[in-house]
Coordinates of C-alpha atoms and ligand atoms in Angstrom, one line a residue:
X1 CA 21.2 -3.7 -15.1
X2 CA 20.4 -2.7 -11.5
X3 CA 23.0 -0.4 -9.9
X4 CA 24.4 0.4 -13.2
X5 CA 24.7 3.7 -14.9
X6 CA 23.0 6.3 -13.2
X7 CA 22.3 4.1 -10.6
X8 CA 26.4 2.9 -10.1
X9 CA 26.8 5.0 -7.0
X10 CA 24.1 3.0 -5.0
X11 CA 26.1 0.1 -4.5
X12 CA 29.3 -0.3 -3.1
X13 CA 33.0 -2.5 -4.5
X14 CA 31.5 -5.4 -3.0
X15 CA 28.4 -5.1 -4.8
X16 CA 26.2 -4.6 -1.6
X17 CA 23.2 -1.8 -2.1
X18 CA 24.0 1.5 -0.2
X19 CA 21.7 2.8 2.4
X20 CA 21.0 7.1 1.8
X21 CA 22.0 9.0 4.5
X22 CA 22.5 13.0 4.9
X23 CA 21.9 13.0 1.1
X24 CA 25.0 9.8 0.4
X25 CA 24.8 6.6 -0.4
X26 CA 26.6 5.1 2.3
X27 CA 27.9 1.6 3.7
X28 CA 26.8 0.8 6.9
X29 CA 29.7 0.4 10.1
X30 CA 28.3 -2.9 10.8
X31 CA 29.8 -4.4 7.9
X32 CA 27.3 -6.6 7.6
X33 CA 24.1 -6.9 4.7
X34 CA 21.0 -8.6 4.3
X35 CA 20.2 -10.7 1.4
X36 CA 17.5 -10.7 -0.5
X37 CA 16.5 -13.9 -2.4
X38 CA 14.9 -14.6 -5.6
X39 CA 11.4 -15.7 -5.2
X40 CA 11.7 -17.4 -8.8
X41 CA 15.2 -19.0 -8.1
X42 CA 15.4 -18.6 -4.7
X43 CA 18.9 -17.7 -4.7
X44 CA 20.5 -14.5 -3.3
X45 CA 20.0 -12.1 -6.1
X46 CA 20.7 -8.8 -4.3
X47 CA 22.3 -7.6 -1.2
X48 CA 21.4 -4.2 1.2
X49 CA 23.1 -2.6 4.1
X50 CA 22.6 -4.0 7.9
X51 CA 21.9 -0.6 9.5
X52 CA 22.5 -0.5 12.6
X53 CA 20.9 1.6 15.1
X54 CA 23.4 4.6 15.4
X55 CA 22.7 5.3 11.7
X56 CA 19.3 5.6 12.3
X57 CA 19.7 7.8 15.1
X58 CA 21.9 10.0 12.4
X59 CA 19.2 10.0 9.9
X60 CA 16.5 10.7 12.0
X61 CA 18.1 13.9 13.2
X62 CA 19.6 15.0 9.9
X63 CA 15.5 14.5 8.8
X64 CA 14.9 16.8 11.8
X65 CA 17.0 19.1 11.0
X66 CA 16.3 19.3 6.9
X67 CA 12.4 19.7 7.3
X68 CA 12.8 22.9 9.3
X69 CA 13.9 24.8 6.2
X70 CA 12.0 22.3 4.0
X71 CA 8.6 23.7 5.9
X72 CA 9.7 27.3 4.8
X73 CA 10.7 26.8 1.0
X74 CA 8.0 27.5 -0.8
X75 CA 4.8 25.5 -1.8
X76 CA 5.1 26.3 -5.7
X77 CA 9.0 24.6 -5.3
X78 CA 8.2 21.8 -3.4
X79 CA 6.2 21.0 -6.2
X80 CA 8.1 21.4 -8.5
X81 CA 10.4 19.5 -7.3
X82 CA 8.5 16.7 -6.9
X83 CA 7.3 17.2 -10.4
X84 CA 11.8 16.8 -11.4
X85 CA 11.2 13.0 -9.6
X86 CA 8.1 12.0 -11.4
X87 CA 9.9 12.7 -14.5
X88 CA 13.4 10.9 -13.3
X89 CA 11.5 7.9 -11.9
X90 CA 9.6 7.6 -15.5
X91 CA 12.6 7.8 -17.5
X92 CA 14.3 4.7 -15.3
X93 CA 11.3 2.5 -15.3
X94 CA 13.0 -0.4 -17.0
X95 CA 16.1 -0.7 -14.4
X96 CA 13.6 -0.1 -11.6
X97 CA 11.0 -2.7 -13.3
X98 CA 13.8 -5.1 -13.2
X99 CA 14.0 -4.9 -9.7
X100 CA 10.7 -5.8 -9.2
X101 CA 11.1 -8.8 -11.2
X102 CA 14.1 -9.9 -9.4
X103 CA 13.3 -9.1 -5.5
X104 CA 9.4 -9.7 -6.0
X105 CA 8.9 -11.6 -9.3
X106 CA 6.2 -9.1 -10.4
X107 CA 5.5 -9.9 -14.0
X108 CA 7.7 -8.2 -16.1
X109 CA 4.6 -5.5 -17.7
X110 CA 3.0 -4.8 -14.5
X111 CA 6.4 -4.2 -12.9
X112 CA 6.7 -1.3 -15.6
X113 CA 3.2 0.0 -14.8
X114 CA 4.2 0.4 -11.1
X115 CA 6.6 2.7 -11.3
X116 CA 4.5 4.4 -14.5
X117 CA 1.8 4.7 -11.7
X118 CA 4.1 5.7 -9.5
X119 CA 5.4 9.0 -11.3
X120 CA 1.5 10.1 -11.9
X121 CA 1.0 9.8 -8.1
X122 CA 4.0 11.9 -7.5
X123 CA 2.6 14.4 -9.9
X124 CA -1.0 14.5 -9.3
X125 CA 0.3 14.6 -5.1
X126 CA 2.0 18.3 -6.2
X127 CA -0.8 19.2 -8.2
X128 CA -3.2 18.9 -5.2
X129 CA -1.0 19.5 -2.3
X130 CA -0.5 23.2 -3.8
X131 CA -4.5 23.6 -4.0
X132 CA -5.5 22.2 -0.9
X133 CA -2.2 23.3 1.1
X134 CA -2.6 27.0 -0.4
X135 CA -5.8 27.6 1.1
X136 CA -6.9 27.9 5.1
X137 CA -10.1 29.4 7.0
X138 CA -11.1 32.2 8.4
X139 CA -13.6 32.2 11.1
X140 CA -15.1 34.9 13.2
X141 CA -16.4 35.0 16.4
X142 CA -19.8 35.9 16.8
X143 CA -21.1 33.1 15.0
X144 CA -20.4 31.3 18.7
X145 CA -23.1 32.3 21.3
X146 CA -22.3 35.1 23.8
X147 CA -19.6 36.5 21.0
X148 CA -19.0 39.7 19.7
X149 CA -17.2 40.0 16.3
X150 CA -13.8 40.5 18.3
X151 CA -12.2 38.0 17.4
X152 CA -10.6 36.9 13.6
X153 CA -9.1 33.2 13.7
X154 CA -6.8 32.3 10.5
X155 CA -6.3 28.4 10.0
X156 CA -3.6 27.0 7.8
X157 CA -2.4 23.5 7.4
X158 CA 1.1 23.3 8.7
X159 CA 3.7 19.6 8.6
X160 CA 3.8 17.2 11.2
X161 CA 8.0 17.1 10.8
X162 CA 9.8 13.6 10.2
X163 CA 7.6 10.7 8.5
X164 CA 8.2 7.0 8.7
X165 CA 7.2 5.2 5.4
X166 CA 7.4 1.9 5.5
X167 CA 5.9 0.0 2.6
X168 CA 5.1 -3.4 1.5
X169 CA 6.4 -6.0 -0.3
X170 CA 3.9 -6.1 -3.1
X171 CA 4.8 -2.4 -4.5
X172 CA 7.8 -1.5 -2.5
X173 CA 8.1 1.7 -5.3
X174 CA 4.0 2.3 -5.4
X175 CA 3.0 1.7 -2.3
X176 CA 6.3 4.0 -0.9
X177 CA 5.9 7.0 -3.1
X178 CA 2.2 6.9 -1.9
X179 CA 3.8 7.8 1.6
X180 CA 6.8 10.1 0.3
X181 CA 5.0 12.7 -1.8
X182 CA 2.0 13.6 0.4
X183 CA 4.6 14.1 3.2
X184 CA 7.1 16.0 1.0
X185 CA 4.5 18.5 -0.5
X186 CA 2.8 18.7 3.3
X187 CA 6.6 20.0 4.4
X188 CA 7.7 16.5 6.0
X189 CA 11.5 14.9 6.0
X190 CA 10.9 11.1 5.5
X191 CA 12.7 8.1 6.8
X192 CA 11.9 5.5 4.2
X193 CA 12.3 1.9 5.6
X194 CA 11.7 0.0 2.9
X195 CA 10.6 -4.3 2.4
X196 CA 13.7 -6.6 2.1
X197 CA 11.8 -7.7 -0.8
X198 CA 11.4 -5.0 -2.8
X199 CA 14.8 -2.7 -1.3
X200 CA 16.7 -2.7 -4.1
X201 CA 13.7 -1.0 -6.2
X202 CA 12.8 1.6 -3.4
X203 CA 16.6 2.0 -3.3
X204 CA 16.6 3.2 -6.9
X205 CA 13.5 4.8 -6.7
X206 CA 15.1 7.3 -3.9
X207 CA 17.7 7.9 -5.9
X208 CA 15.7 9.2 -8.6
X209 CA 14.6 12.0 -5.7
X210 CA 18.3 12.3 -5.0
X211 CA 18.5 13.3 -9.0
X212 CA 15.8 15.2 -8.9
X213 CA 18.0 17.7 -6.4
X214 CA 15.8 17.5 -3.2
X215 CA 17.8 19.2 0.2
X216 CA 20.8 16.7 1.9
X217 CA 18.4 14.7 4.6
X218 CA 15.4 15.5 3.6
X219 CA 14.8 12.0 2.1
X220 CA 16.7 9.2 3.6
X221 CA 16.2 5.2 2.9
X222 CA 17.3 2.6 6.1
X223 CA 17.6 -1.0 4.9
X224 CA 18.5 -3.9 7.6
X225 CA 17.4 -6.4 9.8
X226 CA 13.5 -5.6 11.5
X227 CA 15.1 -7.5 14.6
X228 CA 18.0 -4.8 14.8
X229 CA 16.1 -1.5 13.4
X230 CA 12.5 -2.4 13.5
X231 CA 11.2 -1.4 17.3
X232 CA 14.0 1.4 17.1
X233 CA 12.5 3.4 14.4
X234 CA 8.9 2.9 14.8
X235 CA 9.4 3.9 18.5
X236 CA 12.2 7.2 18.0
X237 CA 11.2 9.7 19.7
X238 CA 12.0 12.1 16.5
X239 CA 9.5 10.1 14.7
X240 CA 6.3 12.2 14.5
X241 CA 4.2 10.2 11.9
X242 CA 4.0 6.4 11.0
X243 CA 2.6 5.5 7.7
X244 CA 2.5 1.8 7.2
X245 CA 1.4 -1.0 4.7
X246 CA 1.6 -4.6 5.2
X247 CA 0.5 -7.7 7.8
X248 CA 0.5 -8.5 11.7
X249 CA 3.0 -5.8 12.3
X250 CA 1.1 -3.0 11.6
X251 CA -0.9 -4.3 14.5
X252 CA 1.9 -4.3 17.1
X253 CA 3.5 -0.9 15.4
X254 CA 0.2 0.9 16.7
X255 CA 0.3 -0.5 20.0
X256 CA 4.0 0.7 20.5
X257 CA 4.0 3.8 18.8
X258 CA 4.1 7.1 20.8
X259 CA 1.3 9.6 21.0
X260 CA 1.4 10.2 16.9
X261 CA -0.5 10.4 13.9
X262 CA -0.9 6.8 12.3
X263 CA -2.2 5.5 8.6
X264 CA -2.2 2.1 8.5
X265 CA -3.3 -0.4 5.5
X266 CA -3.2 -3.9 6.7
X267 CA -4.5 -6.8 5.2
X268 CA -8.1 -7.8 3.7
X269 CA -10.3 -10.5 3.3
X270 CA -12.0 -8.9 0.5
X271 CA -15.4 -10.8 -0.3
X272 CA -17.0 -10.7 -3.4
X273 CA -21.0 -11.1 -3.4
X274 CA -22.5 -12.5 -6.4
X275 CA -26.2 -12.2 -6.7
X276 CA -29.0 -14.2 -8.7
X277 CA -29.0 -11.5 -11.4
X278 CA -25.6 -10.7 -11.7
X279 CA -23.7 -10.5 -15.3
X280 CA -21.8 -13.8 -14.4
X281 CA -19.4 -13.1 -17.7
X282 CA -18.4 -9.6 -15.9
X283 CA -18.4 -11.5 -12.2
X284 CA -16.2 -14.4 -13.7
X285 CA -14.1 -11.9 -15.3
X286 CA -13.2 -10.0 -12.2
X287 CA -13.2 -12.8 -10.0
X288 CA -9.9 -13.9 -12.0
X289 CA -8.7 -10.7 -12.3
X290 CA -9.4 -9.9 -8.2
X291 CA -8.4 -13.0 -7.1
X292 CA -5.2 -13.7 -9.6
X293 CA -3.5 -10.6 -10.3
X294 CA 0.0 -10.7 -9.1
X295 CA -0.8 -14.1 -7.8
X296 CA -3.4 -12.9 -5.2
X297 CA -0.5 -10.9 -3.6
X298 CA -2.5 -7.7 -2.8
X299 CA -4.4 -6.6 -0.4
X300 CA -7.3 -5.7 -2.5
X301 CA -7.4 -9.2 -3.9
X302 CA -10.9 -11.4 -4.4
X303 CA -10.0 -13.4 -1.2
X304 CA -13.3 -14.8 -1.0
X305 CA -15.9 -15.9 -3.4
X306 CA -19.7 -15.4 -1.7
X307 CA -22.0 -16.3 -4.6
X308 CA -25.6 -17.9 -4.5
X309 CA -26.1 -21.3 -4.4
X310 CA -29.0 -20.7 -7.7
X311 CA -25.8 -19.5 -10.0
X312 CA -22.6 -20.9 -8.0
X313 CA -22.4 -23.7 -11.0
X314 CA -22.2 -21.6 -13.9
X315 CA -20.5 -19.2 -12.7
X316 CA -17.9 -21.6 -11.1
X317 CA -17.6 -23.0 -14.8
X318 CA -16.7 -19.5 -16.5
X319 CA -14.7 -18.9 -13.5
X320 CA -12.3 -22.0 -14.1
X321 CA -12.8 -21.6 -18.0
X322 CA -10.9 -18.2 -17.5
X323 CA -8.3 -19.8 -14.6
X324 CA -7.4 -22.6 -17.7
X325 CA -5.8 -19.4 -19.8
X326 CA -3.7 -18.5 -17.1
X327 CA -0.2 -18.7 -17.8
X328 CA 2.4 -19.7 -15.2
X329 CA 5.9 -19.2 -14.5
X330 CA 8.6 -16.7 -14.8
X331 CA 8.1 -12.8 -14.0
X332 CA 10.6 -12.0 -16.8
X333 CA 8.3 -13.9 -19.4
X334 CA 5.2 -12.0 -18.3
X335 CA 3.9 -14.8 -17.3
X336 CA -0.1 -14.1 -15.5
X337 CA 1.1 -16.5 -12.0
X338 CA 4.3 -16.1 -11.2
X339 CA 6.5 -17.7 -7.7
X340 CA 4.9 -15.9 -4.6
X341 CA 7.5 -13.9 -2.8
X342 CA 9.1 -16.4 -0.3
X343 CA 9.1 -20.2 0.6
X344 CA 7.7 -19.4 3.9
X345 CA 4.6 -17.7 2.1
X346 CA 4.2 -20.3 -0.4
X347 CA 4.2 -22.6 2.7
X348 CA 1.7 -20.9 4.5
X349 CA -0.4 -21.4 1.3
X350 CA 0.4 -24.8 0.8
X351 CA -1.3 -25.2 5.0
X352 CA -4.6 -23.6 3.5
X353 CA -4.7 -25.7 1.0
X354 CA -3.9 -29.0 2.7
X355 CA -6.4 -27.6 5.7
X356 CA -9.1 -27.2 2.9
X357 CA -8.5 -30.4 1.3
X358 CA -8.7 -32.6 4.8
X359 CA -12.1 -30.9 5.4
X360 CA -13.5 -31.9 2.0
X361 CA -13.3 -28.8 -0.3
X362 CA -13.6 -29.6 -4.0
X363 CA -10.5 -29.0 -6.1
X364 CA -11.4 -27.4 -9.6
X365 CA -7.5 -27.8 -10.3
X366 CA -5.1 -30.5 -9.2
X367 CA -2.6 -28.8 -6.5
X368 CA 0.4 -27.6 -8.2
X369 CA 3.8 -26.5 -6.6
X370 CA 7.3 -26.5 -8.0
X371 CA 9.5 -24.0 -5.4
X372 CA 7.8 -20.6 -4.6
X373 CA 5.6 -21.4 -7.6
X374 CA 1.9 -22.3 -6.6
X375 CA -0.5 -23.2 -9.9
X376 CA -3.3 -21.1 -9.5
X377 CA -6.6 -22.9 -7.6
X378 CA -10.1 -22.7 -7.2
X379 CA -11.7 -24.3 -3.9
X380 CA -15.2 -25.0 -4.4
X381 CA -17.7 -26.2 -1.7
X382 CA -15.6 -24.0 1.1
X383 CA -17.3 -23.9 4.3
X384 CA -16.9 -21.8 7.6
X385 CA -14.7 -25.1 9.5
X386 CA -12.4 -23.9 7.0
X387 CA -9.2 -22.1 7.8
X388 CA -9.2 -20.6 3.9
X389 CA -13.1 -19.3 4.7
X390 CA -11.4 -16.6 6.8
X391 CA -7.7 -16.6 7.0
X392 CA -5.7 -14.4 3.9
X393 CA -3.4 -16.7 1.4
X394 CA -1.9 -13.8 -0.2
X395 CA -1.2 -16.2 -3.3
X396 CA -3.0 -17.6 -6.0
X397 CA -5.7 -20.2 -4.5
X398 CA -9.0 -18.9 -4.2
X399 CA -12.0 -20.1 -1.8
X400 CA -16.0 -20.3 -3.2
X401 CA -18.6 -20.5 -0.5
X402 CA -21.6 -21.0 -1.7
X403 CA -24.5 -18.9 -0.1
X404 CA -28.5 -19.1 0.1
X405 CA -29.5 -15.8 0.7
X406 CA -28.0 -12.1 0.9
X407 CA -27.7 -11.8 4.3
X408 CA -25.9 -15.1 4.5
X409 CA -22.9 -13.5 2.2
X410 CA -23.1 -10.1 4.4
X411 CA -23.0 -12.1 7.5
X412 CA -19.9 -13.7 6.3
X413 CA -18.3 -10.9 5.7
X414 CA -18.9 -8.7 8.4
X415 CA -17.8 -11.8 10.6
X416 CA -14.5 -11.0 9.3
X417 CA -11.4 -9.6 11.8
X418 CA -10.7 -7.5 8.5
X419 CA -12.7 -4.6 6.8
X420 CA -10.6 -3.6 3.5
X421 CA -12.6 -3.8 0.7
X422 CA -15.6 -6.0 -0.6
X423 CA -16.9 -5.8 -3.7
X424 CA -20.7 -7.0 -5.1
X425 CA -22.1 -7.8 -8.7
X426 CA -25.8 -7.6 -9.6
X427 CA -28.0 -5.6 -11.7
X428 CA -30.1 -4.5 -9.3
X429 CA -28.9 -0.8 -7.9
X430 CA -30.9 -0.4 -5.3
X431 CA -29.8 -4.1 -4.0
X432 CA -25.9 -2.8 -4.1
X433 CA -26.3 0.2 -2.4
X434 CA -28.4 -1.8 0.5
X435 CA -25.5 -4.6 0.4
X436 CA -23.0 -1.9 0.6
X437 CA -24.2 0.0 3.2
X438 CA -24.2 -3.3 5.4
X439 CA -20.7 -4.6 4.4
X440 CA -18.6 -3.5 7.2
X441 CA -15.6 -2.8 4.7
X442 CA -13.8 0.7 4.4
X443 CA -14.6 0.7 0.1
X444 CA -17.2 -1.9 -1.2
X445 CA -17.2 -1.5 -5.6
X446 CA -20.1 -2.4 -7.7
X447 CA -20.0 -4.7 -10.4
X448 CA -16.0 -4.3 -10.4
X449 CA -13.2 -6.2 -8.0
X450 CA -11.5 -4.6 -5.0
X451 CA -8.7 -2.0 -6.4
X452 CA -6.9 0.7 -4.4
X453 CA -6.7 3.1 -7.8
X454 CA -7.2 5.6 -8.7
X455 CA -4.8 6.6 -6.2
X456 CA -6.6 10.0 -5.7
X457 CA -9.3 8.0 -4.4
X458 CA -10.3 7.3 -0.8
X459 CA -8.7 3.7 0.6
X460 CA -9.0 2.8 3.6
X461 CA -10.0 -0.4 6.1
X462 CA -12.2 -1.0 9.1
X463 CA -11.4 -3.2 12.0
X464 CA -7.9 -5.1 11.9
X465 CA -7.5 -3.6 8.3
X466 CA -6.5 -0.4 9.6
X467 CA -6.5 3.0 10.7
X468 CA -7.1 6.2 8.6
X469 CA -7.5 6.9 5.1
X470 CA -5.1 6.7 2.2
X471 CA -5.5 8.3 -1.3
X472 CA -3.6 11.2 -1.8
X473 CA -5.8 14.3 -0.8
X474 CA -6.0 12.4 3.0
X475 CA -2.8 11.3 2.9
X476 CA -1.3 14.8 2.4
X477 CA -4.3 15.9 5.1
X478 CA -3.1 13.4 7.9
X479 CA 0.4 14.5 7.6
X480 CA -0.4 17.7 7.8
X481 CA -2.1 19.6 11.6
X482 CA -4.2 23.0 11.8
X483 CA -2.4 25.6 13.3
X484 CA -4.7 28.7 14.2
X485 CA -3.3 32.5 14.6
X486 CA -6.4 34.4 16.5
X487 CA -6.6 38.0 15.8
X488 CA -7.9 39.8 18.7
X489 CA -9.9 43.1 18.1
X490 CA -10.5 45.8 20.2
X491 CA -14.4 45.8 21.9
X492 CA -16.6 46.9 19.0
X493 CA -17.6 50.4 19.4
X494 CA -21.7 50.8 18.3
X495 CA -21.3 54.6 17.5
X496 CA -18.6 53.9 14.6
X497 CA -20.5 54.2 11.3
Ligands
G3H1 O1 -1.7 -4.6 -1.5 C1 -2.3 -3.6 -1.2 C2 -2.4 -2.5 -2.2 O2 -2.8 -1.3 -1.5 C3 -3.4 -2.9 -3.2 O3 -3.3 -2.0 -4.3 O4 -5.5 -2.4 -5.4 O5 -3.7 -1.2 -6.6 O6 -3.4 -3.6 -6.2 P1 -4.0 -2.3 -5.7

């Protein structure tokens, strides 16, 4: 059960989640909490700590504070360390899976494999931080016109100070630790602000740090209202790094921010071109498993179907062949669709789907909803008037437009506000690199849907899908700047030798 065992000092007599402060679980002085509702029963399930804006201040400079000595212990300890937490989050995955299930319905399996994920990303992040933090450059000066060799200049990757994680919704454990490990190995303290949905989960997942015996204040996790905390902590002035996941926000986080370092993964609306000569049994395959995984609630999800006109039939039939075995309903039973994560989302779906229904798109499924839960859809027949040809559902309904050449799918794409990831089936290699190339996305795969894993790899998305690139050898990079120590030599004498 969550909050039990290990976990019982998280959460306070009146069974509201603690916020970690200074190395505590504390309750906030505003005496007030924030709920956090079911998405499958859409009752309160769990309550967090309203912080209020003096505890931030107390965080951030405890954070301050902690990384100056943090910076100084030792590269080798840090990761090991971080090693201690990959093994403590591992051994809780079940208690932490729950959460998921609960705050996020994430089916029950993939739950599991989150946090799993999550403790390899730690470790792999210590494994590479000590190889690429342990090494600098040397430069000398005379490669530089008009230069003796008088000067020596030493380079070394040094931490930016405090971090501000704030992660998503859709893997409040993955998507956090992606932020908290590069920073920790780089030498950073990290604020964690963590999803409402989703809290409870980051909120035992920082107490598997706390376990794992990291410094008081090095690691500290702010729950509350975005209205209250929000605009306070992405604009402190002790913040000196911002790495963010999510919507809109991201967006008007960059435009408030001070004069620091940014990564920012917003949201996608990831096309997926299928050619003439494509494997349609490996396109319909992915198109299912791109578009319906976690019930389209990723960022890397199939968001639009761009396939030629010559093959659109058939592979429309396998596509909805495959949608047919879909199982629906409850996260605890595993189930493949499960509620999307508020009623406000499923609403916003629900205005896609009426939009694309008034405009004459075909319906391969009859339009299901019972609460948050939305019966997973395939639009057919979509066209640019469309709002779903261009806007993100984030949930289980999936738009085909059917296209008549190449450049017609490329053009669709690239006339797109976002620029996450793309992806483009054929058998033709020469054709995929060329359609690659033109696809103003940060990633476009081959013959496989948009992912984000393997988490060591590059991710990253043009345009309004963000700034900078994730995966952990450039996440530990950005939070990390060059400092130089020049070494200045005496005027070389010829005669010596
Ligand atoms: O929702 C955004 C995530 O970065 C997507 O990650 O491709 O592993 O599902 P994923």
């Amino acid at each position: 059960m969550a909050g039990s065992g290990v976990f019982a000092e998280i959460k306070d007599g009146d069974g509201v989640f603690r916020y970690y402060s200074d190395g505590e679980w504390k309750a906030s002085a505003s005496g007030k909490s924030v709920p956090i509702i079911n998405p499958t029963t859409r009752n309160t399930h769990f309550k967090v700590q309203a912080c209020t804006q003096e505890e931030v201040n107390k965080i951030v400079e405890s954070a301050r504070a902690a990384q100056k000595l943090w910076a100084k212990t030792p590269l080798w300890k840090r990761a090991e360390l971080l090693h201690r937490a990959a093994a403590v989050l591992k051994e809780h995955k079940a208690p932490i899976a729950e959460c998921l299930v609960k705050e996020i319905a994430k089916p029950a399996k993939d739950a599991v494999t989150e946090v799993v994920r999550s403790g390899d990303l730690i470790s792999y992040c210590a494994e590479e931080g000590v190889r690429i933090l342990g090494e600098g450059k040397f430069l000398v000066s005379d490669s530089f016109p008009g230069n003796e060799r008088t000067k020596y200049c030493l380079t070394s990757k040094i931490p930016l100070g405090v971090v501000l994680a704030i992660p998503p919704f859709n893997y409040p454990v993955n998507l956090a630790v992606s932020k908290i490990a590069p920073a920790l190995i780089a030498g950073n303290s990290i604020v964690l602000k963590p999803p409402t949905q989703g809290a409870v989960a980051a909120l035992h997942m920082v107490h598997c740090f706390h376990l794992a015996g990291f410094p008081r204040g090095l690691i500290s996790c702010v729950t509350g209202k975005g209205s209250e905390i929000g605009d306070f902590l992405t604009m402190h002035p002790g913040v000196s790094c911002i790495s963010f996941t999510g919507g809109d926000t991201g967006i008007a986080i960059s435009k408030k921010a001070g004069m620091i370092p940014l990564q920012m993964e917003l949201g996608g609306k990831d096309a997926c071109i299928i050619l003439e000569d494509a494997d349609l049994d490996l396109g319909a395959a992915n198109v299912v498993k791109g578009g319906f995984s976690y019930s389209g609630q990723r960022c890397t999800a199939v968001k639009v179907v761009l396939v030629m006109e010559s093959v659109a039939d058939e592979l429309v039939e396998k596509v909805n062949a495959k949608v047919r075995k879909l199982t629906v309903g409850a996260p605890e039973d595993d189930c493949d669709i499960t509620p999307v994560v508020t009623e406000s989302s499923a609403n916003f779906i629900e205005g896609l789907v009426m939009d694309a229904k008034q405009k004459g798109a075909t319906f391969c499924q009859e339009y299901r909803r019972e609460g948050n839960l939305i019966w997973p859809l395939l639009l057919d027949h979509v066209r640019p008037d469309m709002r779903i040809a261009w806007e993100e559902p984030f949930g289980p309904v999936l738009p085909v437009i059917r296209i008549n050449s190449v450049e017609e799918g490329i053009h669709h794409c690239n006339a797109s506000n976002f620029g996450l990831q793309g992806c483009v089936f054929t058998r033709d290699i020469n054709k995929a690199i060329l359609i690659s190339d033109a696809m103003e996305t940060g990633t476009v795969q081959i013959n496989s849907a948009p992912a984000r894993g393997p988490d060591h790899f590059p991710f990253q998305g043009l345009k309004d899908s963000g700034i900078g690139s994730q995966g952990i050898t450039n996440s530990i990079n950005m939070m990390t700047k060059i400092k130089s120590t020049v070494i200045n030599l005496p005027t070389p004498s010829y005669t010596m030798g």
